[in-house]
Coordinates of C-alpha atoms and ligand atoms in Angstrom, one line a residue:
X890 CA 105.9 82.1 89.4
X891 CA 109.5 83.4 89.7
X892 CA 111.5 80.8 91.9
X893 CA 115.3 81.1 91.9
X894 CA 117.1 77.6 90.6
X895 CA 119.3 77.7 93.2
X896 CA 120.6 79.5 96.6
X897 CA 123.3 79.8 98.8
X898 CA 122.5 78.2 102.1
X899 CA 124.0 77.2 105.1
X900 CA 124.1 73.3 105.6
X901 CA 124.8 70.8 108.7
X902 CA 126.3 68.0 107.2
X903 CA 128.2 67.1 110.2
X904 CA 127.0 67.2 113.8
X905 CA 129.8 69.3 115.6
X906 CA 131.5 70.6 112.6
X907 CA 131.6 74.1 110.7
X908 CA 128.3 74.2 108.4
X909 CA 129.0 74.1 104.8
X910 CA 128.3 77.2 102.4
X911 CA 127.3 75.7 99.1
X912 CA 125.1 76.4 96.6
X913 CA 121.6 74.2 96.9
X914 CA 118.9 73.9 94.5
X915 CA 114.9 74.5 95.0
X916 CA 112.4 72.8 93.6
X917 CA 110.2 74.4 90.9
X918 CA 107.2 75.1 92.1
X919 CA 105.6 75.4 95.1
X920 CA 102.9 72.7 96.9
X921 CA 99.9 73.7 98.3
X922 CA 100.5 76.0 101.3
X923 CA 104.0 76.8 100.6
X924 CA 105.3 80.5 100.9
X925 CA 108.6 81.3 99.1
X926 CA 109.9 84.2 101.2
X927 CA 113.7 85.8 99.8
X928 CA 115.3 86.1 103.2
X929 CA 116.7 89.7 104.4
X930 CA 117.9 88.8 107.9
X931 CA 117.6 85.6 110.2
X932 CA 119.2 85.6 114.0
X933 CA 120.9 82.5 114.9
X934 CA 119.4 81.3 118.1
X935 CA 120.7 79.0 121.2
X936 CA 118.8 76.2 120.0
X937 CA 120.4 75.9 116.6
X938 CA 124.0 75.5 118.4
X939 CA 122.2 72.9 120.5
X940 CA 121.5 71.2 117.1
X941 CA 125.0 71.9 116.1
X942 CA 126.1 70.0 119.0
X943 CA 123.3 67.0 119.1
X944 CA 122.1 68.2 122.2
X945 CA 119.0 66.2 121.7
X946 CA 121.0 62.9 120.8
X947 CA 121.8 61.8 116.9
X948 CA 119.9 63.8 113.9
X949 CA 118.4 61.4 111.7
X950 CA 118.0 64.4 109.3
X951 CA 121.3 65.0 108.3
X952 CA 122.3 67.0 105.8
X953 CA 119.7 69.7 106.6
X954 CA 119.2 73.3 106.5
X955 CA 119.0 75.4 110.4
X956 CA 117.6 78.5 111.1
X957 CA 113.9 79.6 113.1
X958 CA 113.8 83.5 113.1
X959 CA 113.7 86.0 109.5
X960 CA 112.2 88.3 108.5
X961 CA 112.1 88.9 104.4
X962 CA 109.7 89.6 101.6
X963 CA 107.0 87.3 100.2
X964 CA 108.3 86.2 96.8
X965 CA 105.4 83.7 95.4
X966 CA 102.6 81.4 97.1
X967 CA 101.4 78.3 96.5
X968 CA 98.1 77.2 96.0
X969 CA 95.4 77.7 99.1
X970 CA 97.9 80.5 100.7
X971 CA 95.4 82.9 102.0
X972 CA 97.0 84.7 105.2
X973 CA 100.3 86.4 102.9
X974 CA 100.5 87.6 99.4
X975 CA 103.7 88.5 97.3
X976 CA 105.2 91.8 98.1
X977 CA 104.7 91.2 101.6
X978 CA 106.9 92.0 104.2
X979 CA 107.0 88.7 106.6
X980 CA 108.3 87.4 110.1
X981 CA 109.4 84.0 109.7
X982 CA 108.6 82.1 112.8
X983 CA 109.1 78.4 113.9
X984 CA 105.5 78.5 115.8
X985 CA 102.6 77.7 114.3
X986 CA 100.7 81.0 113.3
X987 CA 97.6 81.5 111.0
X988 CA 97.1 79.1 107.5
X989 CA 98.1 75.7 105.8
X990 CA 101.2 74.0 107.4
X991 CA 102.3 73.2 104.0
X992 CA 104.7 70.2 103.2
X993 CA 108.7 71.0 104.3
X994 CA 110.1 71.9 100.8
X995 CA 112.5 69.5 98.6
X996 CA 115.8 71.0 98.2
X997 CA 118.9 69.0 96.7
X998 CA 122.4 69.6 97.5
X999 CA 125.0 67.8 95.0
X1000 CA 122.4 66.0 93.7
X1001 CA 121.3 64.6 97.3
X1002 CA 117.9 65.1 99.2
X1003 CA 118.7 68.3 101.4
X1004 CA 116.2 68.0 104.5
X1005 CA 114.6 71.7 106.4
X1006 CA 111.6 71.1 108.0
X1007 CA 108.9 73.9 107.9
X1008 CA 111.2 76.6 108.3
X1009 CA 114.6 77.0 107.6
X1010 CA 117.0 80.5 107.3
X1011 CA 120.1 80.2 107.1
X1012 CA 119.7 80.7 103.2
X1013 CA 119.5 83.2 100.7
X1014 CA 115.8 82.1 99.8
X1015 CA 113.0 79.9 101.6
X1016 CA 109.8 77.7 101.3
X1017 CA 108.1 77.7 104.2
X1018 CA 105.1 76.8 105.4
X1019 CA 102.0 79.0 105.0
X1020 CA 101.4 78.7 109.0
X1021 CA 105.1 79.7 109.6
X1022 CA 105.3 83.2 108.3
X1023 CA 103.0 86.9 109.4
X1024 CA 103.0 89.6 107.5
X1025 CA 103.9 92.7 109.5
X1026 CA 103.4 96.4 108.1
X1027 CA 105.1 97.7 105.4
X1028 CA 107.9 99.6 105.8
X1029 CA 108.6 98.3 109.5
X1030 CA 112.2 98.0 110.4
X1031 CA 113.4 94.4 108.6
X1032 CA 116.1 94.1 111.4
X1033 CA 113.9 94.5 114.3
X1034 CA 111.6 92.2 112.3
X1035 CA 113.7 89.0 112.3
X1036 CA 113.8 89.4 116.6
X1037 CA 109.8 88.5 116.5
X1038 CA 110.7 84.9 115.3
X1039 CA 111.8 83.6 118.3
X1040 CA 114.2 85.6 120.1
X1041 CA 111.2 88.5 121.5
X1042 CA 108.6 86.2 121.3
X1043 CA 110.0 83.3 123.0
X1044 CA 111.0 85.9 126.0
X1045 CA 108.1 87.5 126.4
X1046 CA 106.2 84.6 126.4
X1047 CA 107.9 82.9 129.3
X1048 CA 107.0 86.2 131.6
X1049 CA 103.3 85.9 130.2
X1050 CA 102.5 82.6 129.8
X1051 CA 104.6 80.3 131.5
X1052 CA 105.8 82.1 134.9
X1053 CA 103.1 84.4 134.6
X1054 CA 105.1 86.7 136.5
X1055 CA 103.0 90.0 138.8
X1056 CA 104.0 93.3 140.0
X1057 CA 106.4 93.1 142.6
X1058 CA 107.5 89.8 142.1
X1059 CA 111.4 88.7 142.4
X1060 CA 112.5 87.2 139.3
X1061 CA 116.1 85.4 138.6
X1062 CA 116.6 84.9 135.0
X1063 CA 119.9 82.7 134.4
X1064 CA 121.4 83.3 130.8
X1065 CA 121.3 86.3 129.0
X1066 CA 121.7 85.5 125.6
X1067 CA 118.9 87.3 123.3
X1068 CA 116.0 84.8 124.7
X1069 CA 116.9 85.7 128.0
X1070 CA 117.8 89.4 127.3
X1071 CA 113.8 89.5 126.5
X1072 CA 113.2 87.9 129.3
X1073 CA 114.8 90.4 131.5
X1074 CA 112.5 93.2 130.1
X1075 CA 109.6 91.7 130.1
X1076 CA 110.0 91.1 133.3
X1077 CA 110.8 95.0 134.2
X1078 CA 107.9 95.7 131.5
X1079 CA 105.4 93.6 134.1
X1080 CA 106.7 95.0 137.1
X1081 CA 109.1 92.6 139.0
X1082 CA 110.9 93.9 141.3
X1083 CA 114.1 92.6 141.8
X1084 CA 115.0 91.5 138.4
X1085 CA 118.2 89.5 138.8
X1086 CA 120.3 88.6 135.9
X1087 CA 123.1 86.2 135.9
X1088 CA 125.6 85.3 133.0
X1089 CA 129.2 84.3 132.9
X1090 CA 129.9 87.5 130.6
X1091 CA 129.9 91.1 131.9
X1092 CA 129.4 92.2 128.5
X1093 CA 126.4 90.4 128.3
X1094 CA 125.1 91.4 131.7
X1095 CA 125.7 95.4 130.3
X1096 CA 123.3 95.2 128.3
X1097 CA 121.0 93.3 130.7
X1098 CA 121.1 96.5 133.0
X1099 CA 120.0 98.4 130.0
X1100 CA 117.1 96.3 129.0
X1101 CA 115.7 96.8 133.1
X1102 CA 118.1 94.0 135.5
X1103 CA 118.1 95.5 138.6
X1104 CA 120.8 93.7 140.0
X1105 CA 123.7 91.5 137.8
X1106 CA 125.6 88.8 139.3
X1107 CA 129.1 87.0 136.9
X1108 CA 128.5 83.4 137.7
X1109 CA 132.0 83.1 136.6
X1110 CA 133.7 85.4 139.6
X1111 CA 130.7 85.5 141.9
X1112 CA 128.9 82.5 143.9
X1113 CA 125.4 83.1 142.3
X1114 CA 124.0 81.3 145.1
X1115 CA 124.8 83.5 148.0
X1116 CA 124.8 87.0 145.8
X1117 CA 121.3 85.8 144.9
X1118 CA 120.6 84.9 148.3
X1119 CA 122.0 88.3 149.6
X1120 CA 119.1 90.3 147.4
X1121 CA 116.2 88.1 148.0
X1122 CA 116.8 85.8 150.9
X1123 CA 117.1 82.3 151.6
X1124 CA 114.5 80.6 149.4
X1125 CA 112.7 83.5 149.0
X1126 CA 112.4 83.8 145.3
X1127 CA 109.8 83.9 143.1
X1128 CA 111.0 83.2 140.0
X1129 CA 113.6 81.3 138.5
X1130 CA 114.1 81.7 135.1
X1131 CA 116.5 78.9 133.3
X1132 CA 118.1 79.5 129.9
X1133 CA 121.0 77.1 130.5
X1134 CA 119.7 73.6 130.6
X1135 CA 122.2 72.9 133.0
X1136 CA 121.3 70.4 136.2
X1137 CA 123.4 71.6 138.5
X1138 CA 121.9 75.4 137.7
X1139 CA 118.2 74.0 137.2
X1140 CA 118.7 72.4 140.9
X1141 CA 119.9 75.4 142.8
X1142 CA 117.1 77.4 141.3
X1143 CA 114.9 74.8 142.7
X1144 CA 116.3 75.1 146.3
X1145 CA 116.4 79.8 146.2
X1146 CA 112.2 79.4 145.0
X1147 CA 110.0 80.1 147.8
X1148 CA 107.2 77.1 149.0
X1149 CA 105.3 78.9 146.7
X1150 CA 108.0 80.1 143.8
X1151 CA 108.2 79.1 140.2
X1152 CA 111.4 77.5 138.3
X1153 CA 110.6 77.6 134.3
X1154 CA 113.0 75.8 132.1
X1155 CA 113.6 77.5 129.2
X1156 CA 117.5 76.0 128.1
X1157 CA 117.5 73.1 126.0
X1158 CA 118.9 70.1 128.1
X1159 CA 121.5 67.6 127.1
X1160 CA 120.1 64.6 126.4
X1161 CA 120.8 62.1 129.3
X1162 CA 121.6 65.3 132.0
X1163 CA 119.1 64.5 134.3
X1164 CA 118.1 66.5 137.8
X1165 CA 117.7 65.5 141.5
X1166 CA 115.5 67.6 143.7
X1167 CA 113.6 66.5 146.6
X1168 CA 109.8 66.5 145.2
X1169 CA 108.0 67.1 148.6
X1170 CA 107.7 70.5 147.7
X1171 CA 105.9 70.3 144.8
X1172 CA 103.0 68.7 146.5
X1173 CA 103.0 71.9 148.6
X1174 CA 102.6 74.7 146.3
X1175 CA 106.2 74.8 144.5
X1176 CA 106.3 74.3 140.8
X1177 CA 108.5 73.3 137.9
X1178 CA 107.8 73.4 133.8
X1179 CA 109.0 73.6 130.7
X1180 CA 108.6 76.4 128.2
X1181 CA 107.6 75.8 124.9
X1182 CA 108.6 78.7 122.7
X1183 CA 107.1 80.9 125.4
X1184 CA 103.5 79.2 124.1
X1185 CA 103.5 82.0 121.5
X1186 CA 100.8 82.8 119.1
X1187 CA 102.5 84.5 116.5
X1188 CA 99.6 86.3 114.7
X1189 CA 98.6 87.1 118.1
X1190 CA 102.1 88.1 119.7
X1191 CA 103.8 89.9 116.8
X1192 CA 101.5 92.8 116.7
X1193 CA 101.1 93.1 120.2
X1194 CA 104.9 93.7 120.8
X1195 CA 105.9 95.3 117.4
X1196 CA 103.1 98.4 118.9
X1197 CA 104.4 98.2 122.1
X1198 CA 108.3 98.7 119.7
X1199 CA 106.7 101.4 117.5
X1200 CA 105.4 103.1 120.4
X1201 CA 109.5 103.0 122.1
X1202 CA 108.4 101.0 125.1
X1203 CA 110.6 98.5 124.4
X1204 CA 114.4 97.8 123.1
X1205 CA 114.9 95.8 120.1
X1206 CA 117.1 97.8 118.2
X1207 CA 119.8 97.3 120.9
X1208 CA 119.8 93.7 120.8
X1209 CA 121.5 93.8 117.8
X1210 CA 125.2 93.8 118.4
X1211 CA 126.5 92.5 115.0
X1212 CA 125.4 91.9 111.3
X1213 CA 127.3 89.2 109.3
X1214 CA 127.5 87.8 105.9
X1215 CA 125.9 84.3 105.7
X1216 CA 129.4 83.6 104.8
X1217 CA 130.5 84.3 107.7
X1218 CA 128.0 82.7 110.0
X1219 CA 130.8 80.2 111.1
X1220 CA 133.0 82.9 112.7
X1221 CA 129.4 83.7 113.9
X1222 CA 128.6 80.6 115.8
X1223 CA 132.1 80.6 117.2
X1224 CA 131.8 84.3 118.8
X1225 CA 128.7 83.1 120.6
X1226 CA 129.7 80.4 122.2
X1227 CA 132.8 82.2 123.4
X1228 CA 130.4 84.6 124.9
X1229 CA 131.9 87.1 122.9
X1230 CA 128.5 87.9 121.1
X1231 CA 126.3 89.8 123.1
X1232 CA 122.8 89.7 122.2
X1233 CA 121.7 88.9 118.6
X1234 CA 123.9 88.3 116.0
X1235 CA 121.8 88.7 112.6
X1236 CA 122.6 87.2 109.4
X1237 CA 122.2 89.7 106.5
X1238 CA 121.4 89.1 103.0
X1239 CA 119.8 91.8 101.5
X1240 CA 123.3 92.8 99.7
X1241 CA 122.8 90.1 97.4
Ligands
LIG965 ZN1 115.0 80.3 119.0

């Protein structure tokens, strides 16, 4: 078994600070139900600037490794691996697919424990957990690959599974970062009509258009509220469709639904941000939930989409605005939460 004495990685050490580039050492060989997989690309998703920022209070975890969508080549397998075999070409995914959920791996860093829990990219090489990776078909496209661990997924999955969106249906989806960019199309893929995206960046909301919004509002210049209400009506909507976390946002999403409409919560909250709605009209056919993930089954999921991709009924390829070094990944993080970035930034590291 061939695995690499050490890595380059990307490492929070510090909540709210740059995240260090160092080298890290693996352990030397793997536990039962481990995969290692050498990385080719991983997207850096919302979530892991939430973690940046301790959006979900202190990190007890700290220094650890980030990253929850790859794609990349089985390297070696540990014992009781049954589902992937080296040689494979993988999607790393921070769902639980098919096989073992094998132990998080020990890395050190300067001699120090170095935490990543089941799944972790942001590094040249990883071990992951056997239930955390499905192999895809060889020779698919390895950038288009890394979008099925979360970004396509996740999307698709809140049109499918939690607002269960039908034909004709209005649909507001707030955010369109590469979660919600999915969103927007699955929606047009199911039929919604109108499919309303809002975003404080027009350069975001471009590419929105192209992946099926029929309408595009700039919270930033426009009252959302009343251009919302000008398409739809006054609480008239179907769906609202959250990517923000914010309470003020969740809230007026809450008052455009219909008696019967749907807000889904997809955005990460701040800890401690709370809402106020007036409940009575949830006991009267109005609902509210959280997403998980978009309750994807990745075994399930990935091949159903990555047809649906080989077959040029959806846009993947466009998400990708920008490839950078893992080097780089700071300037990265900074672009996207300027708003600069529009949909996925990928970290490459097939050079090396
Ligand atoms: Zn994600």
């Amino acid at each position: 078994m061939v695995i690499p004495k050490s890595m380059k990685a990307a490492i929070l050490v510090e909540l709210r600070k740059p995240l260090a580039i160092d080298e890290v050492q693996l352990p030397a060989a793997l536990d039962i139900g481990q995969v290692l997989v050498k990385v080719h690309l991983s997207g850096i998703c919302g979530s892991q600037l939430g973690e940046i920022d301790g959006a979900k209070g202190e990190d007890k975890f700290l220094p650890h490794l980030l990253g929850h969508e790859a794609s990349g080549i089985v390297e070696a397998i540990g014992s009781g691996v049954k589902h992937v075999k080296p040689g494979d070409e993988v999607v790393m995914h921070w769902r639980k697919g098919l096989g073992i959920e094998g132990a998080p791996p020990k890395y050190q860093w300067r001699g120090q424990k170095l935490n990543a829990g089941w799944i972790a990219t942001f590094n040249e090489y990883a071990i992951v957990a056997e239930n955390r990776v499905t192999a895809i078909p060889q020779g698919s496209d390895m950038e288009v690959a890394a979008l099925f661990g979360c970004a396509v997924t996740t999307g698709f999955g809140v049109i499918e599974n939690n607002a269960q969106v039908r034909i004709g249906e209005s649909v507001v989806v707030f955010g369109a970062g590469g979660v919600g960019l999915n969103i927007v199309q699955a929606a047009n893929l199911v039929g919604a009509y109108p499919v309303i995206a809002v975003d404080l960046f027009d350069n975001r909301l471009v590419l929105a258009q192209d992946l099926g919004a029929t309408h595009l509002i700039n919270s930033k210049t426009q009252d959302a509220k009343a251009e919302i209400e000008k398409i739809i009506g006054i609480n008239n909507l179907d769906h609202f469709i959250d990517n923000t976390g914010q309470p003020a946002l969740i809230e007026m999403g809450y008052q455009l639904t219909k008696p019967q409409g749907k807000v889904t919560l997809v955005g990460v909250p701040r800890k401690g941000s709370n809402i106020n709605i007036y409940s009575l009209p949830l006991h009267f056919g109005k609902r509210m939930s959280g997403s998980q993930g978009g309750e994807a089954v990745p075994h399930v999921d990935i091949p159903r989409y990555h047809n649906l991709f080989n077959a040029g009924r959806i846009k993947l390829s466009e998400l990708i605005t920008e490839k950078v070094s893992l080097e780089s990944i700071n300037d990265a993080i900074a672009k996207m939460r300027s708003g600069q970035m529009s949909g996925r930034c990928l970290i490459d590291m097939r050079a090396q």
